[in-house]
Amino acid sequence: TPPPAPANMLESREEDPALRPKHMKEMIGQRSVYERIRVAVDAAMMRGEPLGHILLDGPPGLGKTTFATCIPRDLGVELQIASGAALAAPKDLLPYLTNAQEGSVLFIDEIHRLPKAVEEFMYPAMEDFRIDITLGEGVNARTVNMNLRPFTMIGATTRTGLLSAPLRDRFQIREHLEFYTDEELTTIVLRNAAILKCPVEEAAARKIAGCSRGTPRVVNNRLRWVRDFATSRADGEVTLEVAEKALAMSGVDSLGLDRQDRSYLETILRVFNGGPAGVDAIAHTLNTAPDTLTDEVEPFLLREGLVVRTSRGRKITNRGYEHLGETPPEAPAG
Ligand code: ADP
């Protein structure tokens, strides 16, 4: 019998390092972002200067960390990784700044989570490669000025709107990552199926891509699930039929929505009569964090036009009603 598919299995599996592109040229999609970063990277290498600071924003799983790990590898420099959520005070950031080698990259994920004090401590570090450290307390306190080796900061955030303007302005390059096309995701499925030595029919690859919410991380998770299913329930080959059965079993629907997406839509529809409903109220009903909804669930549903954001909250659209098999209330009489 195949392994059971618990509610969040598809999203919660460990990321497979083998599937993450190592160099920028292996990355698929995001062409205009890729080209602009490529120009900056090439120029920095040719001039032997540190690359300017880069800010990447966009929904989870679209390649922010992948860019941040490929860029230093392409540049041949060291990479340090920190998370905004873990940097509670300037002293937590200090070792990263003083360890940074000339031209190396410091990647800060979830940079919108940095407390104000850490953010302000970072301004001179980013601008002039200099930090001001206060030693001692009270009347004995004095500020010591310390020079850093020039480095590159790469920041990632799910929403640039959450960043203060002074921080945002200190990044020379600011790029927004968009959802991937089905075409691009199909290419990723075929590339990764080859890495996993898993035979996949082209039609099956397109099916998996079309069910992956425009997101490479989701495409990889779905591919791994379909591959397990093919091993356990078929002869290992991912045919269209195998892919369809596997996806249906895990609760993924025709638009690629999973159970969490559908409970979000169902909640607005049934608990809030189609909305408008505040995101906090929806999150409370679903017993999840509002941030999870705004950062992970909503971006794709908004893009697909299944919900809209109004000044009074989220509302389900006619398309949303239809996707859930319901008749929209204001449907023109036919
Ligand atoms: P984020 O940091 O935006 O949440 P990641 O960079 O961790 O997203 O991407 C999630 C996974 O998706 C990666 O491990 C990688 O395998 C895959 N991926 C992301 N972007 C690409 C891309 N452009 N081409 C191929 N695979 C990608």
Coordinates of C-alpha atoms and ligand atoms in Angstrom, one line a residue:
T1 CA 0.0 0.0 0.0
P2 CA 1.2 3.5 -0.7
P3 CA 2.3 5.8 2.1
P4 CA -0.6 7.8 3.6
A5 CA -0.8 11.5 2.5
P6 CA -1.2 13.6 5.6
A7 CA -2.7 17.1 5.2
N8 CA 0.5 19.0 5.0
M9 CA 2.9 16.4 3.7
L10 CA 3.3 18.0 0.3
E11 CA 4.6 21.3 1.7
S12 CA 6.5 20.1 4.8
R13 CA 9.0 17.8 3.3
E14 CA 12.7 18.6 3.6
E15 CA 14.1 20.5 0.7
D16 CA 16.1 18.2 -1.6
P17 CA 19.6 19.8 -2.1
A18 CA 20.1 17.8 -5.3
L19 CA 17.2 19.7 -6.9
R20 CA 18.4 23.2 -6.1
P21 CA 20.3 24.8 -9.0
K22 CA 23.9 25.4 -8.0
H23 CA 24.7 28.1 -10.6
M24 CA 22.6 30.9 -12.0
K25 CA 22.8 29.5 -15.5
E26 CA 20.9 26.3 -14.2
M27 CA 18.0 28.4 -13.0
I28 CA 14.9 28.3 -15.1
G29 CA 12.5 31.2 -15.6
Q30 CA 12.6 34.7 -14.0
R31 CA 14.4 35.8 -17.2
S32 CA 14.3 39.6 -16.8
V33 CA 15.4 39.4 -13.1
Y34 CA 18.0 36.9 -14.1
E35 CA 19.4 39.1 -16.9
R36 CA 19.6 42.2 -14.6
I37 CA 21.4 40.3 -11.8
R38 CA 23.6 38.6 -14.4
V39 CA 24.8 42.0 -15.7
A40 CA 25.6 43.2 -12.2
V41 CA 27.4 40.0 -11.3
D42 CA 29.5 40.0 -14.5
A43 CA 30.4 43.7 -14.1
A44 CA 31.4 43.2 -10.5
M45 CA 33.6 40.3 -11.5
M46 CA 35.2 42.1 -14.4
R47 CA 36.0 45.1 -12.2
G48 CA 37.0 43.1 -9.2
E49 CA 34.6 45.1 -7.1
P50 CA 32.0 43.9 -4.6
L51 CA 28.5 43.4 -6.0
G52 CA 25.9 46.0 -4.9
H53 CA 23.4 44.9 -2.3
I54 CA 20.4 43.0 -3.6
L55 CA 16.8 42.8 -2.3
L56 CA 14.6 40.0 -3.5
D57 CA 10.9 39.8 -2.7
G58 CA 8.1 37.5 -3.6
P59 CA 6.0 34.6 -2.3
P60 CA 7.8 31.6 -0.7
G61 CA 9.3 29.0 -2.9
L62 CA 10.0 31.1 -6.0
G63 CA 13.8 31.1 -5.8
K64 CA 15.0 33.8 -3.5
T65 CA 17.3 31.5 -1.6
T66 CA 18.3 29.9 -4.8
F67 CA 19.5 33.2 -6.2
A68 CA 21.2 34.0 -2.9
T69 CA 23.2 30.7 -3.0
C70 CA 23.9 30.7 -6.8
I71 CA 25.2 34.3 -6.9
P72 CA 28.2 33.8 -4.5
R73 CA 29.0 30.5 -6.1
D74 CA 29.1 32.2 -9.5
L75 CA 31.3 35.0 -8.0
G76 CA 33.5 32.5 -6.3
V77 CA 33.0 34.1 -2.9
E78 CA 31.9 32.9 0.5
L79 CA 28.3 32.9 1.6
Q80 CA 27.0 33.5 5.1
I81 CA 23.3 32.9 5.9
A82 CA 21.3 34.5 8.6
S83 CA 17.6 34.8 9.3
G84 CA 15.9 38.1 10.2
A85 CA 13.8 36.3 12.8
A86 CA 16.9 35.1 14.7
L87 CA 18.7 38.5 14.8
A88 CA 17.2 40.0 17.9
A89 CA 19.9 42.6 18.7
P90 CA 22.8 44.3 17.0
K91 CA 25.2 41.9 18.8
D92 CA 23.6 39.0 16.9
L93 CA 24.5 40.5 13.6
L94 CA 28.0 41.6 14.7
P95 CA 29.8 38.3 14.1
Y96 CA 28.4 38.0 10.5
L97 CA 29.6 41.5 9.7
T98 CA 33.1 41.1 11.2
N99 CA 33.5 37.6 9.6
A100 CA 32.5 38.8 6.2
Q101 CA 35.4 38.5 3.8
E102 CA 36.1 41.1 1.1
G103 CA 33.5 40.7 -1.6
S104 CA 31.6 37.9 0.2
V105 CA 27.8 37.6 0.4
L106 CA 25.7 37.9 3.6
F107 CA 22.2 36.5 2.9
I108 CA 19.5 37.6 5.3
D109 CA 16.3 35.7 4.9
E110 CA 13.0 37.2 6.2
I111 CA 14.7 40.5 6.4
H112 CA 11.4 42.2 7.2
R113 CA 11.6 40.5 10.6
L114 CA 14.6 42.5 11.7
P115 CA 14.0 44.6 14.8
K116 CA 14.4 48.4 14.3
A117 CA 17.6 48.5 16.4
V118 CA 19.3 45.9 14.2
E119 CA 18.0 47.6 11.1
E120 CA 19.5 50.9 12.1
F121 CA 22.8 49.2 13.1
M122 CA 22.9 47.9 9.5
Y123 CA 22.6 51.2 7.7
P124 CA 26.3 52.4 8.0
A125 CA 27.4 48.8 7.5
M126 CA 25.6 48.6 4.2
E127 CA 26.4 52.2 3.1
D128 CA 30.0 52.8 4.2
F129 CA 31.1 49.3 5.4
R130 CA 31.4 50.7 8.9
I131 CA 29.7 50.1 12.2
D132 CA 29.4 52.0 15.4
I133 CA 29.6 49.9 18.6
T134 CA 28.8 51.3 22.0
L135 CA 31.1 50.1 24.8
G136 CA 30.5 50.5 28.5
E137 CA 27.4 52.0 30.1
G138 CA 26.2 55.4 31.4
V139 CA 28.9 58.1 31.7
N140 CA 31.6 55.6 30.7
A141 CA 29.9 54.7 27.5
R142 CA 31.8 55.5 24.4
T143 CA 31.2 54.7 20.7
V144 CA 33.9 52.9 18.8
N145 CA 33.9 53.1 15.0
M146 CA 34.9 50.0 13.2
N147 CA 35.6 49.4 9.5
L148 CA 34.3 46.3 7.8
R149 CA 35.6 44.6 4.6
P150 CA 33.3 45.6 1.7
F151 CA 30.7 42.8 1.3
T152 CA 27.4 42.2 -0.5
M153 CA 24.1 42.0 1.4
I154 CA 21.3 39.9 -0.2
G155 CA 18.0 40.3 1.6
A156 CA 14.9 38.2 1.0
T157 CA 11.4 39.1 2.0
T158 CA 7.9 37.8 1.2
R159 CA 6.6 41.4 1.1
T160 CA 8.6 44.5 0.3
G161 CA 5.7 46.5 1.8
L162 CA 6.9 45.3 5.2
L163 CA 10.3 46.9 4.8
S164 CA 11.0 50.4 6.0
A165 CA 11.9 52.9 3.2
P166 CA 15.5 53.6 4.6
L167 CA 16.3 49.9 4.5
R168 CA 14.8 49.4 1.1
D169 CA 16.7 52.3 -0.3
R170 CA 20.1 50.9 0.7
F171 CA 19.7 48.0 -1.8
Q172 CA 21.1 49.0 -5.2
I173 CA 19.2 46.2 -6.9
R174 CA 15.6 45.4 -5.9
E175 CA 13.8 42.6 -7.7
H176 CA 10.4 41.1 -7.4
L177 CA 10.0 37.4 -8.2
E178 CA 6.8 36.4 -10.0
F179 CA 5.0 33.1 -10.3
Y180 CA 6.4 30.8 -13.0
T181 CA 4.6 29.9 -16.2
D182 CA 3.4 26.3 -16.7
E183 CA 6.0 26.1 -19.5
E184 CA 8.8 26.9 -17.1
L185 CA 7.6 24.6 -14.4
T186 CA 7.3 21.8 -17.0
T187 CA 11.0 22.3 -17.8
I188 CA 11.8 22.2 -14.0
V189 CA 9.9 18.9 -13.7
L190 CA 11.7 17.3 -16.6
R191 CA 15.1 18.6 -15.4
N192 CA 14.5 17.3 -11.8
A193 CA 13.0 14.0 -12.9
A194 CA 16.2 13.3 -14.7
I195 CA 18.2 14.2 -11.6
L196 CA 16.0 11.8 -9.5
K197 CA 16.3 9.2 -12.3
C198 CA 12.6 9.0 -12.6
P199 CA 11.1 8.4 -16.0
V200 CA 8.3 10.9 -16.6
E201 CA 6.0 11.3 -19.7
E202 CA 5.9 14.8 -21.1
A203 CA 2.1 14.9 -20.6
A204 CA 2.6 13.9 -16.9
A205 CA 5.3 16.6 -16.5
R206 CA 2.8 19.2 -17.9
K207 CA 0.1 17.9 -15.5
I208 CA 2.3 18.2 -12.5
A209 CA 3.5 21.7 -13.5
G210 CA -0.1 22.9 -14.0
C211 CA -1.0 21.7 -10.5
S212 CA 1.9 23.5 -8.7
R213 CA 0.6 27.0 -8.0
G214 CA 3.3 28.6 -10.2
T215 CA 5.9 27.7 -7.6
P216 CA 9.1 25.6 -8.1
R217 CA 9.1 24.5 -4.5
V218 CA 5.6 23.1 -4.9
V219 CA 6.5 21.5 -8.3
N220 CA 9.4 19.7 -6.6
N221 CA 7.2 18.5 -3.7
R222 CA 4.5 17.3 -6.1
L223 CA 7.1 15.5 -8.3
R224 CA 8.5 13.6 -5.3
W225 CA 5.0 12.6 -4.2
V226 CA 4.1 11.4 -7.7
R227 CA 7.4 9.5 -7.9
D228 CA 6.7 7.7 -4.6
F229 CA 3.2 6.9 -5.9
A230 CA 4.6 5.5 -9.2
T231 CA 7.1 3.4 -7.3
S232 CA 4.5 2.1 -4.9
R233 CA 1.4 1.7 -7.1
A234 CA 2.8 1.3 -10.6
D235 CA 6.0 0.2 -12.2
G236 CA 7.9 3.4 -11.4
E237 CA 7.2 5.3 -14.6
V238 CA 5.2 8.5 -14.2
T239 CA 2.6 8.3 -16.9
L240 CA -0.2 10.9 -17.2
E241 CA -2.6 8.4 -15.5
V242 CA -0.2 7.8 -12.6
A243 CA 0.3 11.5 -12.1
E244 CA -3.4 12.2 -12.2
K245 CA -4.2 9.4 -9.6
A246 CA -1.3 10.5 -7.3
L247 CA -2.4 14.2 -7.4
A248 CA -6.0 13.3 -6.8
M249 CA -5.0 11.1 -3.8
S250 CA -3.1 13.9 -2.2
G251 CA -6.1 16.3 -2.5
V252 CA -4.7 18.5 -5.2
D253 CA -7.5 19.9 -7.5
S254 CA -7.6 20.9 -11.1
L255 CA -6.1 24.4 -10.4
G256 CA -3.4 22.9 -8.2
L257 CA -5.0 24.1 -5.0
D258 CA -4.4 21.9 -2.0
R259 CA -6.5 21.3 1.1
Q260 CA -5.2 24.4 2.9
D261 CA -6.1 26.6 -0.1
R262 CA -9.6 25.1 -0.4
S263 CA -10.3 25.4 3.4
Y264 CA -9.4 29.1 3.1
L265 CA -11.9 29.5 0.2
E266 CA -14.5 27.4 2.0
T267 CA -14.2 29.4 5.2
I268 CA -14.9 32.7 3.3
L269 CA -17.7 31.1 1.5
R270 CA -19.5 29.3 4.3
V271 CA -18.5 31.0 7.5
F272 CA -18.4 34.6 6.2
N273 CA -21.1 34.2 3.4
G274 CA -18.6 34.9 0.7
G275 CA -17.0 37.9 2.5
P276 CA -15.8 40.5 2.9
A277 CA -14.0 39.0 5.9
G278 CA -10.9 40.3 7.7
V279 CA -7.8 38.1 7.3
D280 CA -7.4 37.9 11.1
A281 CA -11.0 36.5 11.4
I282 CA -10.3 34.0 8.6
A283 CA -7.0 32.9 10.2
H284 CA -8.7 32.5 13.6
T285 CA -11.4 30.3 12.1
L286 CA -8.8 28.2 10.3
N287 CA -6.6 28.1 13.4
T288 CA -3.5 29.4 11.5
A289 CA -1.4 32.5 11.6
P290 CA -2.6 35.5 9.6
D291 CA 0.9 35.8 8.1
T292 CA 0.7 32.3 6.7
L293 CA -2.4 33.3 4.9
T294 CA -1.1 36.6 3.5
D295 CA 2.3 35.3 2.6
E296 CA 1.7 31.7 1.5
V297 CA -1.9 31.1 0.7
E298 CA -3.4 34.3 -0.7
P299 CA -0.8 35.4 -3.3
F300 CA -1.7 32.6 -5.7
L301 CA -5.5 32.7 -5.0
L302 CA -5.4 36.5 -5.7
R303 CA -3.4 36.0 -8.9
E304 CA -5.9 33.3 -10.1
G305 CA -8.8 35.7 -9.3
L306 CA -10.5 33.4 -6.9
V307 CA -10.5 36.1 -4.1
V308 CA -10.2 39.8 -4.1
R309 CA -8.9 42.1 -1.4
T310 CA -11.3 45.0 -0.6
S311 CA -11.0 47.7 2.0
R312 CA -13.3 45.7 4.2
G313 CA -11.6 42.4 3.8
R314 CA -11.3 39.4 1.5
K315 CA -14.2 38.5 -0.8
I316 CA -14.7 35.4 -2.9
T317 CA -15.1 36.1 -6.6
N318 CA -17.5 34.5 -9.1
R319 CA -14.6 32.4 -10.3
G320 CA -14.0 31.3 -6.6
Y321 CA -17.7 30.3 -6.2
E322 CA -17.5 28.3 -9.5
H323 CA -14.3 26.6 -8.5
L324 CA -16.0 25.3 -5.3
G325 CA -18.9 24.1 -7.4
E326 CA -21.3 26.9 -6.1
T327 CA -23.4 29.3 -8.0
P328 CA -22.2 32.9 -7.6
P329 CA -24.9 35.0 -5.9
E330 CA -24.8 37.8 -8.4
A331 CA -24.5 35.6 -11.5
P332 CA -26.4 37.2 -14.3
A333 CA -29.7 35.3 -14.9
G334 CA -29.3 33.0 -17.8
Ligands
ADP1 P1 12.4 31.0 -1.6 O1 13.7 31.3 -1.0 O2 11.9 32.1 -2.5 O3 11.4 30.6 -0.6 P2 13.8 28.8 -2.8 O4 14.9 29.5 -3.5 O5 14.2 28.1 -1.5 O6 12.6 29.7 -2.6 O7 13.2 27.7 -3.9 C1 12.6 26.6 -3.5 C2 13.1 25.4 -4.4 O8 12.6 25.6 -5.7 C3 14.6 25.3 -4.5 O9 15.1 24.4 -3.6 C4 14.8 24.9 -5.9 O10 14.9 23.5 -6.0 C5 13.6 25.3 -6.6 N1 13.8 26.5 -7.5 C6 13.6 27.8 -7.1 N2 13.8 28.6 -8.2 C7 14.2 27.8 -9.2 C8 14.6 28.1 -10.6 N3 14.6 29.3 -11.0 N4 14.8 27.0 -11.4 C9 14.8 25.8 -10.9 N5 14.4 25.5 -9.6 C10 14.2 26.5 -8.8

